[in-house]
PDB file of C-alpha atoms in Angstrom:
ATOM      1  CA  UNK Y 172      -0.290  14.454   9.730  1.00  0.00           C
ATOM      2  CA  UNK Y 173       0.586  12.779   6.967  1.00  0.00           C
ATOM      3  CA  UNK Y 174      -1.592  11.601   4.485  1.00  0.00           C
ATOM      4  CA  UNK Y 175      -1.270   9.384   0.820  1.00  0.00           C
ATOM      5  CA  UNK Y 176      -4.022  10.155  -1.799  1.00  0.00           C
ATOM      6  CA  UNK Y 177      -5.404   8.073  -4.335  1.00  0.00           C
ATOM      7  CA  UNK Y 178      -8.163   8.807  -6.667  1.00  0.00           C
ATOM      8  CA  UNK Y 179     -10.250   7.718  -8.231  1.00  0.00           C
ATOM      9  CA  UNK Y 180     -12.180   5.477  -5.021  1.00  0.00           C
ATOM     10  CA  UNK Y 181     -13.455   3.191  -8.082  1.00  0.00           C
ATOM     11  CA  UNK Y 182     -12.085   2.033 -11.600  1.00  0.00           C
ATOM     12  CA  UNK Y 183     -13.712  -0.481 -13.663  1.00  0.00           C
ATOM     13  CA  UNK Y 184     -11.843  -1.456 -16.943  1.00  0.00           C
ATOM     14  CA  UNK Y 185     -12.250  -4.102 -19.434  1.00  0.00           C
ATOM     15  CA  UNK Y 186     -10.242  -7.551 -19.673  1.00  0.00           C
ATOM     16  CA  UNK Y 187      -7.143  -7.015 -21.360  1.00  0.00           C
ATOM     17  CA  UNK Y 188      -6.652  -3.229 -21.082  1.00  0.00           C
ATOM     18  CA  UNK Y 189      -3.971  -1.515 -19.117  1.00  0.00           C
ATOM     19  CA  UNK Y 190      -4.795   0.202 -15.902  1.00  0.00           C
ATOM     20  CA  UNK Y 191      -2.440   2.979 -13.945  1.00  0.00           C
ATOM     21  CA  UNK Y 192      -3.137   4.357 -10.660  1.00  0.00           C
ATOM     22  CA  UNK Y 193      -1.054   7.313  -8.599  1.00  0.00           C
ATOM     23  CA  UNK Y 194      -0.455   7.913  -4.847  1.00  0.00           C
ATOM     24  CA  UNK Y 195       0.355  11.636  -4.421  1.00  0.00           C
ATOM     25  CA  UNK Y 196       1.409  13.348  -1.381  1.00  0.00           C
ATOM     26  CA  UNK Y 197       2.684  16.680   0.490  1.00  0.00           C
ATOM     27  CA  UNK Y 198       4.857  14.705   2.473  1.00  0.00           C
ATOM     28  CA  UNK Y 199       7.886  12.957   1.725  1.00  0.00           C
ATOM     29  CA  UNK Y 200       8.494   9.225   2.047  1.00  0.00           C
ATOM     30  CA  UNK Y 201      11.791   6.772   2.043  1.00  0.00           C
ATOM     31  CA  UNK Y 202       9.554   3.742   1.168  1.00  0.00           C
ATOM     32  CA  UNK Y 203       6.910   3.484  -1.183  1.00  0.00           C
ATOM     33  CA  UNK Y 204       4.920   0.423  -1.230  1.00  0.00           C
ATOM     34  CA  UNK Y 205       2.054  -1.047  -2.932  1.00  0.00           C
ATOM     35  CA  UNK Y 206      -0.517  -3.819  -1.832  1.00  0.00           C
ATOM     36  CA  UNK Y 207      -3.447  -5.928  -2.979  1.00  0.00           C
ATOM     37  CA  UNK Y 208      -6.222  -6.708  -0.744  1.00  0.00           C
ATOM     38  CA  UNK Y 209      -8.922  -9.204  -2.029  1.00  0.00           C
ATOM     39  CA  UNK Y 210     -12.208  -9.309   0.168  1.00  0.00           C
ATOM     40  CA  UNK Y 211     -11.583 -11.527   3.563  1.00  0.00           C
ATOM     41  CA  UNK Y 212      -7.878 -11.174   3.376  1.00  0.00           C
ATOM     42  CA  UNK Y 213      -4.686  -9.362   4.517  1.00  0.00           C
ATOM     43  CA  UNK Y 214      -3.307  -6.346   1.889  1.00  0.00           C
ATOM     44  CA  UNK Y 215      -0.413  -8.288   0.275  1.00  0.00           C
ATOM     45  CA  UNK Y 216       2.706  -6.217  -0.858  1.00  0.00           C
ATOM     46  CA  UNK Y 217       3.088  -6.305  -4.348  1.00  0.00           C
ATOM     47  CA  UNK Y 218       5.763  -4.316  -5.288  1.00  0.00           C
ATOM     48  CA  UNK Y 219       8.296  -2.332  -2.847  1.00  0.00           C
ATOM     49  CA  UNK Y 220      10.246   0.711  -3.945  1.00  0.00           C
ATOM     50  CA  UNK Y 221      12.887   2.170  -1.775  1.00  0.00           C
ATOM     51  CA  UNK Y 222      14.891   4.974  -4.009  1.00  0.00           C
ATOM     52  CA  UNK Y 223      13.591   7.935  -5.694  1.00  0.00           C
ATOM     53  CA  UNK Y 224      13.490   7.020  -9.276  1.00  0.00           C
ATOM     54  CA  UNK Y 225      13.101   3.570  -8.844  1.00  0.00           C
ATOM     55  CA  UNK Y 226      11.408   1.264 -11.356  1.00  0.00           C
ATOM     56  CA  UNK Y 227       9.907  -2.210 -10.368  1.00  0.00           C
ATOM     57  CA  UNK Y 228       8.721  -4.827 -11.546  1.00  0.00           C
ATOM     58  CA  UNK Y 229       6.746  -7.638 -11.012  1.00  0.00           C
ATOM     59  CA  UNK Y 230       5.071  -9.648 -13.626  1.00  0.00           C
ATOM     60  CA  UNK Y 231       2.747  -7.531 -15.491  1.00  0.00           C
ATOM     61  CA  UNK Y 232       2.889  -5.119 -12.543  1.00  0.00           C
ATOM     62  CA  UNK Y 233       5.554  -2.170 -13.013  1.00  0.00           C
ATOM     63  CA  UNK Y 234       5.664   0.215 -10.040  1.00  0.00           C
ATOM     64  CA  UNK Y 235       8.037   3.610  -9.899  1.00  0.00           C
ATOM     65  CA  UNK Y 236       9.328   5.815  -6.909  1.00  0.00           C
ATOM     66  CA  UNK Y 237       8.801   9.351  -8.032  1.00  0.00           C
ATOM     67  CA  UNK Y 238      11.558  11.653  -8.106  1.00  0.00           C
ATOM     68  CA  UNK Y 239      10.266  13.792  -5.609  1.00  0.00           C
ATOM     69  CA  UNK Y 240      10.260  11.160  -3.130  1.00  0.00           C
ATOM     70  CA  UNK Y 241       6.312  12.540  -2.985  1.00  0.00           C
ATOM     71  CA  UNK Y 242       4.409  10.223  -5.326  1.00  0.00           C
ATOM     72  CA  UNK Y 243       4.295   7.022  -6.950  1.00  0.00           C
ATOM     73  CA  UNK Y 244       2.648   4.964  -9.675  1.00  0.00           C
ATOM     74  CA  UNK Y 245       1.945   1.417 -10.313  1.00  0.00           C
ATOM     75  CA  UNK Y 246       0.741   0.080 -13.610  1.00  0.00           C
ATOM     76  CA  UNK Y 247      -0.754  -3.239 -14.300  1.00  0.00           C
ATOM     77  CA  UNK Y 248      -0.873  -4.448 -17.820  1.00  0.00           C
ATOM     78  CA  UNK Y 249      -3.063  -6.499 -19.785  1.00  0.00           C
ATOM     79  CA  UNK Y 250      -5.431  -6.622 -16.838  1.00  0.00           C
ATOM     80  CA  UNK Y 251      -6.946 -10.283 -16.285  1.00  0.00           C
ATOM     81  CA  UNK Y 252     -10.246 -11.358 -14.002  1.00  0.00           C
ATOM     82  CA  UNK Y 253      -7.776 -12.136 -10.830  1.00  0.00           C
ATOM     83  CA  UNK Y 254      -6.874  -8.396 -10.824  1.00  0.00           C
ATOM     84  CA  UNK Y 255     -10.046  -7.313  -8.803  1.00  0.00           C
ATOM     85  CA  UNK Y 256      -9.550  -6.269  -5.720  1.00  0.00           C
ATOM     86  CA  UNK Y 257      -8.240  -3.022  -3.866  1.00  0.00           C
ATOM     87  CA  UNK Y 258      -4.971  -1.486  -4.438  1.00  0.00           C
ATOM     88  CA  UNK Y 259      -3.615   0.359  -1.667  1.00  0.00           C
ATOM     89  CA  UNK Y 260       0.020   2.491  -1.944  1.00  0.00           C
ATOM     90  CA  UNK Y 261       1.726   3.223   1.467  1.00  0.00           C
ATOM     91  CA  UNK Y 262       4.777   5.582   2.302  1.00  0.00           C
ATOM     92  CA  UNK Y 263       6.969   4.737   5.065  1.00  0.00           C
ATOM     93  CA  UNK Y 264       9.521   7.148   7.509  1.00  0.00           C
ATOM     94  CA  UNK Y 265      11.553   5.762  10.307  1.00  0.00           C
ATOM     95  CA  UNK Y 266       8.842   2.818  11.516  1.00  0.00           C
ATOM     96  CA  UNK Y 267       5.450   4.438  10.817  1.00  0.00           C
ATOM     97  CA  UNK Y 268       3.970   3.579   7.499  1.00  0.00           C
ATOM     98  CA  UNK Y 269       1.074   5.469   6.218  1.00  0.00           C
ATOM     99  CA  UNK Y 270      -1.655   4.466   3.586  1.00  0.00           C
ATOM    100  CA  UNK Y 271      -3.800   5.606   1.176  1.00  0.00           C
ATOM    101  CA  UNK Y 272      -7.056   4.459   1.118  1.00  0.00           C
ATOM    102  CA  UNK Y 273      -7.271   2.324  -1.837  1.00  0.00           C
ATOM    103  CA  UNK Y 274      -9.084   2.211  -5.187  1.00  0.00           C
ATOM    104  CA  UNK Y 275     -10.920  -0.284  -5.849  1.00  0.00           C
ATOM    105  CA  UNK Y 276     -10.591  -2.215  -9.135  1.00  0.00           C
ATOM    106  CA  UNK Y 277     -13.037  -3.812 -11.528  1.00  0.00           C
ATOM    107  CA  UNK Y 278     -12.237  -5.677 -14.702  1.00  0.00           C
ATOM    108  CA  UNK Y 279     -15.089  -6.649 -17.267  1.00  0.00           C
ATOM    109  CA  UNK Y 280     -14.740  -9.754 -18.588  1.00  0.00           C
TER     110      UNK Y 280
ATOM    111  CA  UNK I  51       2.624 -14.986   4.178  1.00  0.00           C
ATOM    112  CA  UNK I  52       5.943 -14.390   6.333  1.00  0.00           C
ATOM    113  CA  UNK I  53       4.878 -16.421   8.932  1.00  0.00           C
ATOM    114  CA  UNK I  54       2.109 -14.362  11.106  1.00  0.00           C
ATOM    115  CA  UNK I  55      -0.901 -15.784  12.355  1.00  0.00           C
ATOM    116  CA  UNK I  56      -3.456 -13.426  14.109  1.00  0.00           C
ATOM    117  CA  UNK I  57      -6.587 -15.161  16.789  1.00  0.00           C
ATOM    118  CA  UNK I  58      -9.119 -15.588  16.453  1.00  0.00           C
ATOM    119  CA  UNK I  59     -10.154 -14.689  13.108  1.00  0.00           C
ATOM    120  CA  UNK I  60     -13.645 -13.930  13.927  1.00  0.00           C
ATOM    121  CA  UNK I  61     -15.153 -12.761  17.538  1.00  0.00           C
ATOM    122  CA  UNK I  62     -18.283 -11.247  18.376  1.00  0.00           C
ATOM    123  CA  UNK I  63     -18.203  -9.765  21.708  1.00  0.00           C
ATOM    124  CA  UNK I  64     -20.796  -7.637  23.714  1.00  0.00           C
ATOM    125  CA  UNK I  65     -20.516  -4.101  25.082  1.00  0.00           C
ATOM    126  CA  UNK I  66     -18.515  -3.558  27.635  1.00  0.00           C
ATOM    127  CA  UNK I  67     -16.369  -7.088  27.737  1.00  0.00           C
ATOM    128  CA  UNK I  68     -12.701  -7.304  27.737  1.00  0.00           C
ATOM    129  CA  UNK I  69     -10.972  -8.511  24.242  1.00  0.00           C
ATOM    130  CA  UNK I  70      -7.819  -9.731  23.250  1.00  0.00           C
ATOM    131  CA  UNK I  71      -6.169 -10.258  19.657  1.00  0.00           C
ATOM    132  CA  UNK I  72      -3.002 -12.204  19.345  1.00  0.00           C
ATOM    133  CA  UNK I  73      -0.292 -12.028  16.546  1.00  0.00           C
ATOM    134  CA  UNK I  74       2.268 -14.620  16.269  1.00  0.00           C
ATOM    135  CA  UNK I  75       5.115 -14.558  14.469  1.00  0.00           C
ATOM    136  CA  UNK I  76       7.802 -17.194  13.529  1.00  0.00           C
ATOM    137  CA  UNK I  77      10.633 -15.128  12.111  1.00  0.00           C
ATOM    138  CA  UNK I  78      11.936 -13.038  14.962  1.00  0.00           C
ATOM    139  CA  UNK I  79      11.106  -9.891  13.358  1.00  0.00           C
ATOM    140  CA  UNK I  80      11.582  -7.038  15.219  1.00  0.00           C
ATOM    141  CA  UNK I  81       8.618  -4.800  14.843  1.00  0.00           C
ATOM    142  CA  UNK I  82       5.027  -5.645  14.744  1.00  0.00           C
ATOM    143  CA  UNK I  83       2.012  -3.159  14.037  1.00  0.00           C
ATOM    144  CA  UNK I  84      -1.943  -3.410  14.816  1.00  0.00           C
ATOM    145  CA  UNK I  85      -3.797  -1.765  12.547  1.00  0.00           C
ATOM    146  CA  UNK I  86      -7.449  -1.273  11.961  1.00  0.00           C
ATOM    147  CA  UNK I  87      -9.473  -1.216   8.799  1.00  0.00           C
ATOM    148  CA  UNK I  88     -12.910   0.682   8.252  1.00  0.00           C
ATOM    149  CA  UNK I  89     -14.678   1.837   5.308  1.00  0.00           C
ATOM    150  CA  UNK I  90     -13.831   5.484   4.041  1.00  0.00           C
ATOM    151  CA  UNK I  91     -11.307   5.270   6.404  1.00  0.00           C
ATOM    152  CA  UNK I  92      -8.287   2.845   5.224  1.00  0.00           C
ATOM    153  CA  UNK I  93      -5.509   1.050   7.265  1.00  0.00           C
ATOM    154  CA  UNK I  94      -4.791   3.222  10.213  1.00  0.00           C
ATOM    155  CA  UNK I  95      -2.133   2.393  12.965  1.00  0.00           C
ATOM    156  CA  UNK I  96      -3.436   1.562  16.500  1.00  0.00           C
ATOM    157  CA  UNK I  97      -0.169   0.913  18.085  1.00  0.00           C
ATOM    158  CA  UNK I  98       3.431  -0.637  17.413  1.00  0.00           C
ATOM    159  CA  UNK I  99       6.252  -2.842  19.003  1.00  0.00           C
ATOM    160  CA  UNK I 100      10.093  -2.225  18.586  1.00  0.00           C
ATOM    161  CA  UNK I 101      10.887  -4.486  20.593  1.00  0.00           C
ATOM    162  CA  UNK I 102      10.050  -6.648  23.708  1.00  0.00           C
ATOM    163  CA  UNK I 103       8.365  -4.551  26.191  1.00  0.00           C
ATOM    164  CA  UNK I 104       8.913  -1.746  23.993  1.00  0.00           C
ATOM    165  CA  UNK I 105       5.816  -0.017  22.126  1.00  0.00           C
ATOM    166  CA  UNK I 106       4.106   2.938  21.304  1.00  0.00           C
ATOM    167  CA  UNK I 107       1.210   4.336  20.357  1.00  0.00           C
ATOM    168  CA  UNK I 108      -0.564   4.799  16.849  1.00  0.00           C
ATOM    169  CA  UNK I 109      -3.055   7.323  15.838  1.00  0.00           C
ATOM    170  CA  UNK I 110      -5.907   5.540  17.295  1.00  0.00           C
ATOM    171  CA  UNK I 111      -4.897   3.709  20.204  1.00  0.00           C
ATOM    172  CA  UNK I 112      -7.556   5.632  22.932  1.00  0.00           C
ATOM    173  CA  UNK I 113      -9.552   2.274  23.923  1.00  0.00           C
ATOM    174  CA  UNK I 114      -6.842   0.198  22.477  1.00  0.00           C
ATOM    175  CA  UNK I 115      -3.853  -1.183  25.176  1.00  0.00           C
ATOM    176  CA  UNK I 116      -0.728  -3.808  23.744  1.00  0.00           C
ATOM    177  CA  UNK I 117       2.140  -6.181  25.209  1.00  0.00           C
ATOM    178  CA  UNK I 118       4.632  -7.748  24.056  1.00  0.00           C
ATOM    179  CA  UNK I 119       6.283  -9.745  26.245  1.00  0.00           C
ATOM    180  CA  UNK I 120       8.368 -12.352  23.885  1.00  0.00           C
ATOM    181  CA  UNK I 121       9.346 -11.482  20.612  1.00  0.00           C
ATOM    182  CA  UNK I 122       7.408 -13.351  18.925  1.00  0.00           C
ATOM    183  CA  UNK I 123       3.795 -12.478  20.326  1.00  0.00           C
ATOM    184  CA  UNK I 124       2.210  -8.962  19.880  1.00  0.00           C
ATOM    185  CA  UNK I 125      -1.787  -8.763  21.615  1.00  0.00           C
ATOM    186  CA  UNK I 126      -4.014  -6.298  21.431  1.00  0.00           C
ATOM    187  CA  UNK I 127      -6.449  -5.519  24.340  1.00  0.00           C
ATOM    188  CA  UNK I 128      -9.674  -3.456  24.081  1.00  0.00           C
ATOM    189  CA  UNK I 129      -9.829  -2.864  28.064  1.00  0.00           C
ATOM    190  CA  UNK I 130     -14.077  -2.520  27.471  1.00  0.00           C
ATOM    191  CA  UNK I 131     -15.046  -2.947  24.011  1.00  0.00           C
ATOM    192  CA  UNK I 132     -17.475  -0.623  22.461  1.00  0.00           C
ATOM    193  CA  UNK I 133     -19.516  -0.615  19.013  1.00  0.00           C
ATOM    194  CA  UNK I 134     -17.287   1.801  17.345  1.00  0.00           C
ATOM    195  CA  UNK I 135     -14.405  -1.056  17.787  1.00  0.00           C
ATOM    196  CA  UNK I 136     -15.995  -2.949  15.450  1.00  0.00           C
ATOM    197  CA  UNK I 137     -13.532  -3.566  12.846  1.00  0.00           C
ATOM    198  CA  UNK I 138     -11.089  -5.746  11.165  1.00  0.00           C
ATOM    199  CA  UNK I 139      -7.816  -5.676  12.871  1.00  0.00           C
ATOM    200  CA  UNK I 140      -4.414  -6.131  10.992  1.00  0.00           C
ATOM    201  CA  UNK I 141      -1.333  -7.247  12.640  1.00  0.00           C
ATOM    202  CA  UNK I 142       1.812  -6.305  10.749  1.00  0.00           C
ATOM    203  CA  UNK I 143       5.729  -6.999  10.559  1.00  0.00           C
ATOM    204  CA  UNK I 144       8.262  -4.904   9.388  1.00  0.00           C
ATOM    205  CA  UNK I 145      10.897  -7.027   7.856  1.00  0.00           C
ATOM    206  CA  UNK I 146      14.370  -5.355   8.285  1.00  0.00           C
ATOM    207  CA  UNK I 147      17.351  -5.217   6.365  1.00  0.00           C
ATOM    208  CA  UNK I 148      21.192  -3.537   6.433  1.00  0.00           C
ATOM    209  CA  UNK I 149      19.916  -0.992   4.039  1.00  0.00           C
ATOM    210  CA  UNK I 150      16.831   0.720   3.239  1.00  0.00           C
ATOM    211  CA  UNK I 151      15.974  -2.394   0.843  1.00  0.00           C
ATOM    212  CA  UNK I 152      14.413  -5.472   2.885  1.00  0.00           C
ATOM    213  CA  UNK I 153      12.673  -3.293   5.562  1.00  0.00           C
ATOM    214  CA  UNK I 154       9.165  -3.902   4.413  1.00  0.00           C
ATOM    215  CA  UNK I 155       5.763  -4.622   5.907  1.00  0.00           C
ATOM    216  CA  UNK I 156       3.818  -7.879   5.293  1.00  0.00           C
ATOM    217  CA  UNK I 157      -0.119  -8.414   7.091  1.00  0.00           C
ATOM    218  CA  UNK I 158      -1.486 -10.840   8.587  1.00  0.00           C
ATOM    219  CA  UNK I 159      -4.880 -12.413   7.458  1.00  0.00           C
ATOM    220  CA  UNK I 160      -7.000 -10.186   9.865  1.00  0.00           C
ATOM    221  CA  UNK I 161      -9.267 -10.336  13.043  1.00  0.00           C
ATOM    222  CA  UNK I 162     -12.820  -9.894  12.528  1.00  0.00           C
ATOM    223  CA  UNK I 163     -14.568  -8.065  15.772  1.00  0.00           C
ATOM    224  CA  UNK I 164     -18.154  -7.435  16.198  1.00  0.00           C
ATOM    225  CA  UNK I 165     -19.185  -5.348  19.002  1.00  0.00           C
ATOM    226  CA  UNK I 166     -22.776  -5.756  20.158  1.00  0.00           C
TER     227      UNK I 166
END
């Protein structure tokens, strides 16, 4: 089946650095998607991408669909204290969305 | 939070017992999604509704059963719980749009399920 990878599981940076994480896979998506999930709550979407190429962004958030249609990247700059959490990406075809299974961010005051 | 509220939030349940989860959702969306989260495991799909009376199945819905008999209300039935149910469920909608932009997926706040 289909599956998303992201690596590292953990990242711990320091308060005002800039942080970029990648979702790779063998499979090819029409929607690329990425969420925040902070502990006790629902992933919320962050930043949605829906052409190959595409470049978001959202705030200090900047998200891009790769070419390929089989990746994508999201960057967060000048990382703050509320950033913690875990960062999930998810492809979608047709109705079924698939996800990777997140990396976990730490900042360092 | 586009208007989805999941119940109950918390349930503890023993071996064996029937359970239900209920989304709700307010804006007439079209498809809703349970999904289940574990550790080293992710977000993965139990089963999804197209439509009213219309669903299918995820890639773990063995133990899992759905309805959806109004638009707006999507449950989730574990027919005899067990321990490896334990979980946090998700309920999802799929937002739609005339073109690929607008069809995205927004949670819900999660059902927490204890199996004992």
């Amino acid at each position: 089946g289909q599956q998303l990878n992201q690596s590292p599981q953990s990242m711990f940076i320091q308060e005002g650095e800039d942080v970029s994480m990648n979702c790779t896979s063998s499979s090819i998506f029409n929607t690329w998607l990425w969420y925040k999930q902070d502990p006790g709550e629902g992933p919320v979407l962050l930043i949605a991408l829906y052409k190959a190429g595409e470049l978001t962004s959202n705030g200090r958030l900047t998200a891009q669909f790769g070419i390929t249609r089989k990746d994508s990247f999201l960057n967060i700059s000048a990382s703050i204290p509320s950033d913690v959490g875990i960062y999930f990406c998810a492809g979608r075809v047709n109705s079924k969305l698939t996800f990777g299974k997140g990396i976990t961010l730490s900042v360092r005051p | 939070d586009a208007g989805i509220t999941q119940s109950p939030r918390h349930k503890v349940t023993e071996t064996g017992t029937p359970v239900t989860l209920r989304c709700h959702q307010t804006e007439n969306h079209r498809y809703m999604y349970w999904y289940r989260q574990d550790p080293g495991h992710g977000l993965r799909l139990i089963h999804y509704s197209y439509g009213v009376k219309d669903t299918d199945k995820g890639e773990v819905s063995d133990g899992y059963s759905v309805s959806r008999s109004k638009t707006e209300d999507f449950l989730l039935t574990l027919e005899s719980a067990t321990s490896s149910q334990t979980s946090v469920y998700f309920c999802a909608i799929r937002t739609s749009g005339r073109a690929a932009a607008g069809n995205t997926i927004y949670f819900g706040e999660g059902s927490w399920l204890t199996v004992v």
